[in-house]
GROMACS .gro file of C-alpha atoms in nm:
model
  426
    1UNK     CA    1  11.502   9.968   6.830
    2UNK     CA    2  11.681  10.196   6.587
    3UNK     CA    3  11.865  10.515   6.681
    4UNK     CA    4  11.968  10.779   6.430
    5UNK     CA    5  12.288  10.963   6.522
    6UNK     CA    6  12.353  11.295   6.352
    7UNK     CA    7  12.705  11.436   6.321
    8UNK     CA    8  12.789  11.673   6.606
    9UNK     CA    9  12.959  12.012   6.572
   10UNK     CA   10  13.082  11.976   6.929
   11UNK     CA   11  13.013  11.798   7.258
   12UNK     CA   12  12.952  12.038   7.547
   13UNK     CA   13  12.805  12.053   7.895
   14UNK     CA   14  12.796  11.824   8.195
   15UNK     CA   15  12.671  11.469   8.233
   16UNK     CA   16  12.594  11.247   8.530
   17UNK     CA   17  12.622  10.872   8.493
   18UNK     CA   18  12.432  10.580   8.646
   19UNK     CA   19  12.605  10.392   8.924
   20UNK     CA   20  12.901  10.171   8.843
   21UNK     CA   21  12.778   9.827   8.735
   22UNK     CA   22  13.064   9.636   8.894
   23UNK     CA   23  13.020   9.803   9.232
   24UNK     CA   24  12.639   9.781   9.221
   25UNK     CA   25  12.644   9.402   9.175
   26UNK     CA   26  12.881   9.357   9.467
   27UNK     CA   27  12.701   9.589   9.705
   28UNK     CA   28  12.367   9.418   9.639
   29UNK     CA   29  12.500   9.064   9.687
   30UNK     CA   30  12.681   9.150  10.009
   31UNK     CA   31  12.384   9.348  10.141
   32UNK     CA   32  12.164   9.040  10.096
   33UNK     CA   33  12.390   8.821  10.314
   34UNK     CA   34  12.471   9.093  10.568
   35UNK     CA   35  12.277   9.148  10.890
   36UNK     CA   36  12.038   9.441  10.896
   37UNK     CA   37  11.933   9.693  10.634
   38UNK     CA   38  12.151   9.849  10.364
   39UNK     CA   39  12.056  10.166  10.179
   40UNK     CA   40  12.231  10.212   9.846
   41UNK     CA   41  12.220  10.539   9.654
   42UNK     CA   42  12.287  10.562   9.278
   43UNK     CA   43  12.252  10.188   9.221
   44UNK     CA   44  12.300  10.106   8.853
   45UNK     CA   45  11.987  10.140   8.640
   46UNK     CA   46  12.118   9.882   8.392
   47UNK     CA   47  11.933   9.558   8.321
   48UNK     CA   48  12.232   9.348   8.434
   49UNK     CA   49  12.219   9.488   8.787
   50UNK     CA   50  11.843   9.446   8.783
   51UNK     CA   51  11.901   9.075   8.715
   52UNK     CA   52  12.111   9.052   9.030
   53UNK     CA   53  11.829   9.206   9.234
   54UNK     CA   54  11.573   8.963   9.091
   55UNK     CA   55  11.797   8.668   9.181
   56UNK     CA   56  11.830   8.797   9.537
   57UNK     CA   57  11.453   8.848   9.565
   58UNK     CA   58  11.400   8.490   9.446
   59UNK     CA   59  11.607   8.370   9.743
   60UNK     CA   60  11.408   8.564   9.999
   61UNK     CA   61  11.593   8.894  10.024
   62UNK     CA   62  11.363   9.192  10.069
   63UNK     CA   63  11.458   9.443   9.798
   64UNK     CA   64  11.265   9.768   9.754
   65UNK     CA   65  11.317  10.126   9.646
   66UNK     CA   66  11.244  10.437   9.849
   67UNK     CA   67  11.261  10.721   9.600
   68UNK     CA   68  11.606  10.694   9.446
   69UNK     CA   69  11.745  10.473   9.724
   70UNK     CA   70  11.770  10.095   9.694
   71UNK     CA   71  11.692   9.924  10.025
   72UNK     CA   72  11.796   9.564  10.094
   73UNK     CA   73  11.711   9.386  10.419
   74UNK     CA   74  12.002   9.153  10.483
   75UNK     CA   75  11.928   8.793  10.578
   76UNK     CA   76  12.271   8.708  10.719
   77UNK     CA   77  12.522   8.457  10.585
   78UNK     CA   78  12.284   8.165  10.636
   79UNK     CA   79  11.949   8.332  10.568
   80UNK     CA   80  11.895   8.279  10.196
   81UNK     CA   81  11.634   8.023  10.097
   82UNK     CA   82  11.604   7.787   9.803
   83UNK     CA   83  11.455   7.958   9.497
   84UNK     CA   84  11.132   7.812   9.364
   85UNK     CA   85  11.247   7.834   9.002
   86UNK     CA   86  11.569   7.877   8.807
   87UNK     CA   87  11.751   8.201   8.888
   88UNK     CA   88  11.760   8.425   8.580
   89UNK     CA   89  12.084   8.619   8.531
   90UNK     CA   90  11.959   8.761   8.200
   91UNK     CA   91  12.258   8.881   7.999
   92UNK     CA   92  12.477   8.932   8.305
   93UNK     CA   93  12.800   8.737   8.327
   94UNK     CA   94  12.877   8.929   8.645
   95UNK     CA   95  12.561   8.799   8.811
   96UNK     CA   96  12.609   8.433   8.729
   97UNK     CA   97  12.982   8.423   8.802
   98UNK     CA   98  12.985   8.615   9.128
   99UNK     CA   99  12.658   8.488   9.273
  100UNK     CA  100  12.768   8.128   9.211
  101UNK     CA  101  13.029   8.174   9.485
  102UNK     CA  102  12.749   8.235   9.735
  103UNK     CA  103  12.522   7.965   9.592
  104UNK     CA  104  12.798   7.704   9.623
  105UNK     CA  105  12.782   7.723  10.003
  106UNK     CA  106  12.405   7.715  10.050
  107UNK     CA  107  12.231   7.412  10.205
  108UNK     CA  108  12.007   7.381   9.900
  109UNK     CA  109  12.023   7.308   9.531
  110UNK     CA  110  11.984   7.595   9.284
  111UNK     CA  111  11.986   7.646   8.910
  112UNK     CA  112  12.105   7.967   8.747
  113UNK     CA  113  12.098   8.054   8.379
  114UNK     CA  114  12.028   8.342   8.146
  115UNK     CA  115  11.951   8.451   7.794
  116UNK     CA  116  12.082   8.300   7.472
  117UNK     CA  117  12.399   8.509   7.478
  118UNK     CA  118  12.484   8.419   7.837
  119UNK     CA  119  12.416   8.053   7.761
  120UNK     CA  120  12.709   8.058   7.516
  121UNK     CA  121  12.959   8.196   7.768
  122UNK     CA  122  13.189   7.938   7.931
  123UNK     CA  123  13.185   7.906   8.309
  124UNK     CA  124  13.473   7.663   8.356
  125UNK     CA  125  13.679   7.931   8.530
  126UNK     CA  126  13.438   7.937   8.824
  127UNK     CA  127  13.339   7.570   8.816
  128UNK     CA  128  13.698   7.454   8.874
  129UNK     CA  129  13.775   7.648   9.195
  130UNK     CA  130  13.426   7.599   9.340
  131UNK     CA  131  13.457   7.225   9.279
  132UNK     CA  132  13.793   7.228   9.456
  133UNK     CA  133  13.616   7.387   9.751
  134UNK     CA  134  13.365   7.102   9.761
  135UNK     CA  135  13.068   7.228   9.561
  136UNK     CA  136  12.905   7.003   9.304
  137UNK     CA  137  12.819   7.189   8.983
  138UNK     CA  138  12.658   7.047   8.670
  139UNK     CA  139  12.671   7.246   8.346
  140UNK     CA  140  12.573   7.197   7.986
  141UNK     CA  141  12.868   7.032   7.809
  142UNK     CA  142  13.055   7.069   8.134
  143UNK     CA  143  13.091   7.446   8.116
  144UNK     CA  144  12.792   7.634   7.976
  145UNK     CA  145  12.486   7.772   8.159
  146UNK     CA  146  12.248   7.689   8.302
  147UNK     CA  147  12.445   7.578   8.607
  148UNK     CA  148  12.296   7.338   8.859
  149UNK     CA  149  12.470   7.404   9.189
  150UNK     CA  150  12.449   7.156   9.475
  151UNK     CA  151  12.556   7.361   9.775
  152UNK     CA  152  12.796   7.197  10.019
  153UNK     CA  153  13.004   7.289  10.325
  154UNK     CA  154  13.309   7.443  10.161
  155UNK     CA  155  13.680   7.382  10.211
  156UNK     CA  156  13.926   7.669  10.219
  157UNK     CA  157  14.166   7.663   9.926
  158UNK     CA  158  14.468   7.848   9.796
  159UNK     CA  159  14.401   7.923   9.431
  160UNK     CA  160  14.610   8.078   9.156
  161UNK     CA  161  14.397   8.237   8.888
  162UNK     CA  162  14.516   8.103   8.551
  163UNK     CA  163  14.377   8.416   8.380
  164UNK     CA  164  14.323   8.759   8.534
  165UNK     CA  165  13.953   8.797   8.611
  166UNK     CA  166  13.793   9.017   8.876
  167UNK     CA  167  13.469   8.817   8.844
  168UNK     CA  168  13.637   8.483   8.911
  169UNK     CA  169  13.833   8.634   9.199
  170UNK     CA  170  13.507   8.763   9.344
  171UNK     CA  171  13.336   8.427   9.307
  172UNK     CA  172  13.611   8.257   9.510
  173UNK     CA  173  13.622   8.529   9.776
  174UNK     CA  174  13.244   8.515   9.819
  175UNK     CA  175  13.267   8.136   9.857
  176UNK     CA  176  13.551   8.191  10.103
  177UNK     CA  177  13.310   8.371  10.335
  178UNK     CA  178  13.159   8.026  10.400
  179UNK     CA  179  13.474   7.810  10.400
  180UNK     CA  180  13.625   7.616  10.691
  181UNK     CA  181  13.940   7.830  10.704
  182UNK     CA  182  14.133   8.109  10.535
  183UNK     CA  183  14.085   8.120  10.156
  184UNK     CA  184  14.372   8.261   9.951
  185UNK     CA  185  14.358   8.391   9.592
  186UNK     CA  186  14.669   8.476   9.388
  187UNK     CA  187  14.620   8.699   9.083
  188UNK     CA  188  14.853   8.692   8.781
  189UNK     CA  189  14.810   9.069   8.746
  190UNK     CA  190  14.615   9.317   8.952
  191UNK     CA  191  14.247   9.341   8.861
  192UNK     CA  192  13.980   9.583   8.981
  193UNK     CA  193  13.951   9.563   9.358
  194UNK     CA  194  13.586   9.663   9.411
  195UNK     CA  195  13.523   9.329   9.584
  196UNK     CA  196  13.801   9.377   9.836
  197UNK     CA  197  13.680   9.729   9.920
  198UNK     CA  198  13.316   9.619   9.945
  199UNK     CA  199  13.399   9.322  10.167
  200UNK     CA  200  13.589   9.549  10.405
  201UNK     CA  201  13.304   9.801  10.403
  202UNK     CA  202  13.060   9.529  10.515
  203UNK     CA  203  13.298   9.404  10.786
  204UNK     CA  204  13.476   9.103  10.636
  205UNK     CA  205  13.827   9.013  10.751
  206UNK     CA  206  14.040   9.053  10.441
  207UNK     CA  207  14.405   9.132  10.372
  208UNK     CA  208  14.581   9.216  10.048
  209UNK     CA  209  14.954   9.169   9.997
  210UNK     CA  210  15.054   9.254   9.642
  211UNK     CA  211  14.871   9.007   9.417
  212UNK     CA  212  14.758   8.785   9.707
  213UNK     CA  213  14.420   8.825   9.877
  214UNK     CA  214  14.327   8.638  10.197
  215UNK     CA  215  13.976   8.621  10.337
  216UNK     CA  216  13.874   8.491  10.677
  217UNK     CA  217  13.565   8.269  10.710
  218UNK     CA  218  13.230   8.333  10.873
  219UNK     CA  219  13.249   8.710  10.930
  220UNK     CA  220  12.957   8.902  11.071
  221UNK     CA  221  12.866   9.125  10.780
  222UNK     CA  222  12.660   9.432  10.869
  223UNK     CA  223  12.429   9.643  10.651
  224UNK     CA  224  12.561   9.979  10.534
  225UNK     CA  225  12.464  10.319  10.397
  226UNK     CA  226  12.643  10.337  10.061
  227UNK     CA  227  12.662  10.543   9.745
  228UNK     CA  228  12.770  10.390   9.415
  229UNK     CA  229  13.009  10.613   9.215
  230UNK     CA  230  12.931  10.691   8.851
  231UNK     CA  231  13.041  10.416   8.611
  232UNK     CA  232  13.384  10.484   8.460
  233UNK     CA  233  13.320  10.226   8.187
  234UNK     CA  234  13.011  10.424   8.084
  235UNK     CA  235  13.213  10.745   8.109
  236UNK     CA  236  13.452  10.605   7.847
  237UNK     CA  237  13.196  10.659   7.570
  238UNK     CA  238  13.150  11.026   7.656
  239UNK     CA  239  13.523  11.079   7.701
  240UNK     CA  240  13.590  10.941   7.354
  241UNK     CA  241  13.307  11.151   7.209
  242UNK     CA  242  13.459  11.469   7.353
  243UNK     CA  243  13.806  11.374   7.230
  244UNK     CA  244  13.711  11.305   6.867
  245UNK     CA  245  13.442  11.569   6.802
  246UNK     CA  246  13.596  11.914   6.731
  247UNK     CA  247  13.580  12.202   6.980
  248UNK     CA  248  13.434  11.986   7.257
  249UNK     CA  249  13.448  12.056   7.629
  250UNK     CA  250  13.270  11.818   7.865
  251UNK     CA  251  13.253  11.753   8.240
  252UNK     CA  252  13.146  11.412   8.372
  253UNK     CA  253  13.042  11.440   8.735
  254UNK     CA  254  13.085  11.200   9.027
  255UNK     CA  255  13.277  10.928   8.845
  256UNK     CA  256  13.445  10.636   9.021
  257UNK     CA  257  13.822  10.682   9.010
  258UNK     CA  258  13.934  10.356   9.167
  259UNK     CA  259  14.310  10.319   9.101
  260UNK     CA  260  14.255   9.969   8.961
  261UNK     CA  261  14.029  10.126   8.699
  262UNK     CA  262  14.228  10.444   8.633
  263UNK     CA  263  14.430  10.270   8.362
  264UNK     CA  264  14.173  10.412   8.119
  265UNK     CA  265  14.253  10.772   8.208
  266UNK     CA  266  14.627  10.703   8.229
  267UNK     CA  267  14.624  10.546   7.883
  268UNK     CA  268  14.426  10.831   7.729
  269UNK     CA  269  14.657  11.092   7.883
  270UNK     CA  270  14.954  10.900   7.740
  271UNK     CA  271  14.801  10.951   7.394
  272UNK     CA  272  14.782  11.325   7.455
  273UNK     CA  273  14.423  11.353   7.577
  274UNK     CA  274  14.326  11.679   7.745
  275UNK     CA  275  14.182  11.533   8.065
  276UNK     CA  276  14.172  11.681   8.416
  277UNK     CA  277  14.038  11.522   8.735
  278UNK     CA  278  13.866  11.758   8.978
  279UNK     CA  279  13.689  11.750   9.317
  280UNK     CA  280  13.824  11.415   9.435
  281UNK     CA  281  13.670  11.254   9.745
  282UNK     CA  282  13.621  10.904   9.886
  283UNK     CA  283  13.322  10.685   9.980
  284UNK     CA  284  13.350  10.333  10.131
  285UNK     CA  285  13.709  10.317  10.008
  286UNK     CA  286  13.613  10.410   9.651
  287UNK     CA  287  13.766  10.727   9.505
  288UNK     CA  288  13.521  10.961   9.329
  289UNK     CA  289  13.566  11.282   9.127
  290UNK     CA  290  13.475  11.487   8.821
  291UNK     CA  291  13.646  11.443   8.483
  292UNK     CA  292  13.695  11.736   8.245
  293UNK     CA  293  13.770  11.654   7.879
  294UNK     CA  294  13.861  11.872   7.583
  295UNK     CA  295  13.906  11.780   7.217
  296UNK     CA  296  14.267  11.675   7.168
  297UNK     CA  297  14.516  11.584   6.902
  298UNK     CA  298  14.607  11.224   6.985
  299UNK     CA  299  14.900  11.008   6.888
  300UNK     CA  300  14.859  10.631   6.869
  301UNK     CA  301  14.913  10.362   7.127
  302UNK     CA  302  14.944   9.993   7.211
  303UNK     CA  303  14.727   9.799   7.456
  304UNK     CA  304  14.881   9.468   7.566
  305UNK     CA  305  14.954   9.250   7.868
  306UNK     CA  306  14.823   9.376   8.199
  307UNK     CA  307  14.687   9.689   8.031
  308UNK     CA  308  14.459   9.475   7.815
  309UNK     CA  309  14.315   9.308   8.125
  310UNK     CA  310  14.255   9.650   8.280
  311UNK     CA  311  14.085   9.794   7.968
  312UNK     CA  312  13.904   9.487   7.836
  313UNK     CA  313  13.554   9.642   7.858
  314UNK     CA  314  13.663   9.971   7.700
  315UNK     CA  315  13.837   9.824   7.395
  316UNK     CA  316  13.540   9.860   7.154
  317UNK     CA  317  13.516  10.237   7.208
  318UNK     CA  318  13.896  10.270   7.221
  319UNK     CA  319  13.907  10.104   6.878
  320UNK     CA  320  13.680  10.384   6.756
  321UNK     CA  321  13.914  10.636   6.915
  322UNK     CA  322  14.213  10.466   6.752
  323UNK     CA  323  14.080  10.544   6.404
  324UNK     CA  324  14.083  10.916   6.494
  325UNK     CA  325  14.439  10.918   6.632
  326UNK     CA  326  14.745  11.004   6.428
  327UNK     CA  327  14.920  10.667   6.450
  328UNK     CA  328  14.635  10.427   6.527
  329UNK     CA  329  14.583  10.163   6.792
  330UNK     CA  330  14.714   9.809   6.842
  331UNK     CA  331  14.544   9.569   7.085
  332UNK     CA  332  14.710   9.240   7.186
  333UNK     CA  333  14.639   8.967   7.444
  334UNK     CA  334  14.265   9.024   7.418
  335UNK     CA  335  14.129   8.677   7.339
  336UNK     CA  336  13.880   8.739   7.621
  337UNK     CA  337  13.694   8.972   7.381
  338UNK     CA  338  13.590   8.667   7.180
  339UNK     CA  339  13.368   8.538   7.464
  340UNK     CA  340  13.196   8.855   7.579
  341UNK     CA  341  12.828   8.930   7.502
  342UNK     CA  342  12.938   8.900   7.141
  343UNK     CA  343  13.270   8.818   6.980
  344UNK     CA  344  13.372   9.182   7.017
  345UNK     CA  345  13.667   9.155   6.783
  346UNK     CA  346  13.435   9.032   6.508
  347UNK     CA  347  13.154   9.281   6.577
  348UNK     CA  348  13.396   9.576   6.594
  349UNK     CA  349  13.546   9.462   6.264
  350UNK     CA  350  13.206   9.434   6.095
  351UNK     CA  351  13.095   9.782   6.198
  352UNK     CA  352  13.433   9.926   6.099
  353UNK     CA  353  13.384   9.785   5.750
  354UNK     CA  354  13.037   9.937   5.731
  355UNK     CA  355  13.172  10.281   5.827
  356UNK     CA  356  13.450  10.260   5.569
  357UNK     CA  357  13.723  10.218   5.831
  358UNK     CA  358  14.030   9.999   5.792
  359UNK     CA  359  14.101   9.736   6.057
  360UNK     CA  360  14.308   9.419   6.086
  361UNK     CA  361  14.208   9.150   6.334
  362UNK     CA  362  14.382   8.856   6.496
  363UNK     CA  363  14.258   8.577   6.723
  364UNK     CA  364  14.355   8.784   7.027
  365UNK     CA  365  14.347   9.144   6.910
  366UNK     CA  366  14.326   9.404   6.638
  367UNK     CA  367  14.512   9.687   6.466
  368UNK     CA  368  14.339  10.012   6.368
  369UNK     CA  369  14.528  10.254   6.141
  370UNK     CA  370  14.508  10.619   6.242
  371UNK     CA  371  14.402  10.927   6.050
  372UNK     CA  372  14.075  10.777   5.925
  373UNK     CA  373  13.744  10.946   5.846
  374UNK     CA  374  13.415  10.804   5.972
  375UNK     CA  375  13.155  10.744   5.703
  376UNK     CA  376  12.783  10.750   5.777
  377UNK     CA  377  12.644  10.396   5.767
  378UNK     CA  378  12.397  10.152   5.910
  379UNK     CA  379  12.567   9.969   6.195
  380UNK     CA  380  12.444   9.698   6.432
  381UNK     CA  381  12.479   9.634   6.806
  382UNK     CA  382  12.450   9.258   6.749
  383UNK     CA  383  12.276   9.262   7.088
  384UNK     CA  384  12.586   9.395   7.269
  385UNK     CA  385  12.552   9.710   7.478
  386UNK     CA  386  12.915   9.820   7.439
  387UNK     CA  387  12.904   9.776   7.062
  388UNK     CA  388  12.583   9.983   7.043
  389UNK     CA  389  12.734  10.269   7.243
  390UNK     CA  390  13.078  10.260   7.079
  391UNK     CA  391  12.938  10.300   6.729
  392UNK     CA  392  12.686  10.562   6.837
  393UNK     CA  393  12.989  10.765   6.946
  394UNK     CA  394  13.152  10.696   6.610
  395UNK     CA  395  12.837  10.833   6.446
  396UNK     CA  396  12.893  11.172   6.610
  397UNK     CA  397  13.212  11.208   6.404
  398UNK     CA  398  13.072  11.069   6.078
  399UNK     CA  399  13.000  11.261   5.756
  400UNK     CA  400  12.625  11.208   5.776
  401UNK     CA  401  12.353  11.034   5.974
  402UNK     CA  402  12.445  10.697   6.123
  403UNK     CA  403  12.172  10.442   6.192
  404UNK     CA  404  12.226  10.209   6.488
  405UNK     CA  405  12.018   9.892   6.473
  406UNK     CA  406  11.955   9.705   6.797
  407UNK     CA  407  12.023  10.020   6.996
  408UNK     CA  408  11.810   9.891   7.282
  409UNK     CA  409  12.109   9.675   7.383
  410UNK     CA  410  12.252   9.984   7.557
  411UNK     CA  411  11.991   9.941   7.832
  412UNK     CA  412  12.185   9.642   7.967
  413UNK     CA  413  12.422   9.885   8.136
  414UNK     CA  414  12.300  10.238   8.058
  415UNK     CA  415  11.929  10.288   7.980
  416UNK     CA  416  11.976  10.666   7.975
  417UNK     CA  417  12.263  10.654   7.725
  418UNK     CA  418  12.085  10.802   7.422
  419UNK     CA  419  11.910  11.079   7.611
  420UNK     CA  420  12.241  11.170   7.775
  421UNK     CA  421  12.420  11.166   7.439
  422UNK     CA  422  12.158  11.390   7.278
  423UNK     CA  423  12.182  11.636   7.569
  424UNK     CA  424  12.553  11.708   7.506
  425UNK     CA  425  12.581  11.675   7.128
  426UNK     CA  426  12.537  12.007   6.947
   0.00000   0.00000   0.00000
């Protein structure tokens, strides 16, 4: 699918976002192994979260919609059944990594794989700790999907994450629900804590002390009434659009403001962004509010270390923003970008070249000079939703019509992206 993006005079109005992908995955998985029904409002409409639901259905969970509410009848910790065919995670790394923690403890064998892109993404980071816990996992070349998981009774472990990863942490904590004692995870830096909040909401015994998380085994999880906040990662594209298009004023309503995700807003404010947070409330431990953004004159910035881990998903659109700042943007410690849905350093670089933008890349990062002008061009998503959306935003600030090839990739996380973008671009 091709989308044509016309330059915008301004970005104005209000926008509501689909539910946060990260939270949606976690709520659905925990609802399936809880006891009793869960009703989830504003579940993500993205294809990735749909893949999680299909995997749960394949293991006997009753999943249905009632209007705009997702209903999941929990089967309890031990109620899942062996799937008849290979579980299909589609393009979703979140699905395969997190669900594997649950699959590792089941009294049956399962296979889980996905599309061509997912099949190139290494899974060694989950295979190692799950193997330590007693699971037997076979993978192509020892690390690539599909994974064949021979469920076993699991041992409790104390595990230090070699690399910060909320998905790997989640995988181990989910496996820890089934272990023979307390499972302990040590993080090198703090990552998003949606899993910890969701586990508590469903009734798990969990404590957090700094960078150490402890989970008690065999809790009685209970179904819940929940609402998923709007996705802050999706909000990033609209925030950047409002910052770089002149005379813009935008409100994004009902966005998740979890402190472990607020690094995005903190970083943008440090650049000089005109951002205000309004109407803050809380649901199931997750902070929610509205974000108001105005066009701003921005200085440059550096993303490195723990900040890189916190902003890893937003870096493609922040690279676009960097070109519009006064001093540019430097990103370091981001080798993880090389093994996302695409090599995002390479795909950002290619689309920058097409739009006449200067960029320097390194194995683990990039440098974008500031003060640049966006040139209309034909760009490509390369099958990556965040690349599609980032360069659609760049097209709003270009000097003519920008053509985005492979725009359908946006549906992985945000099927309504283009209609929402058209509604606020004047």
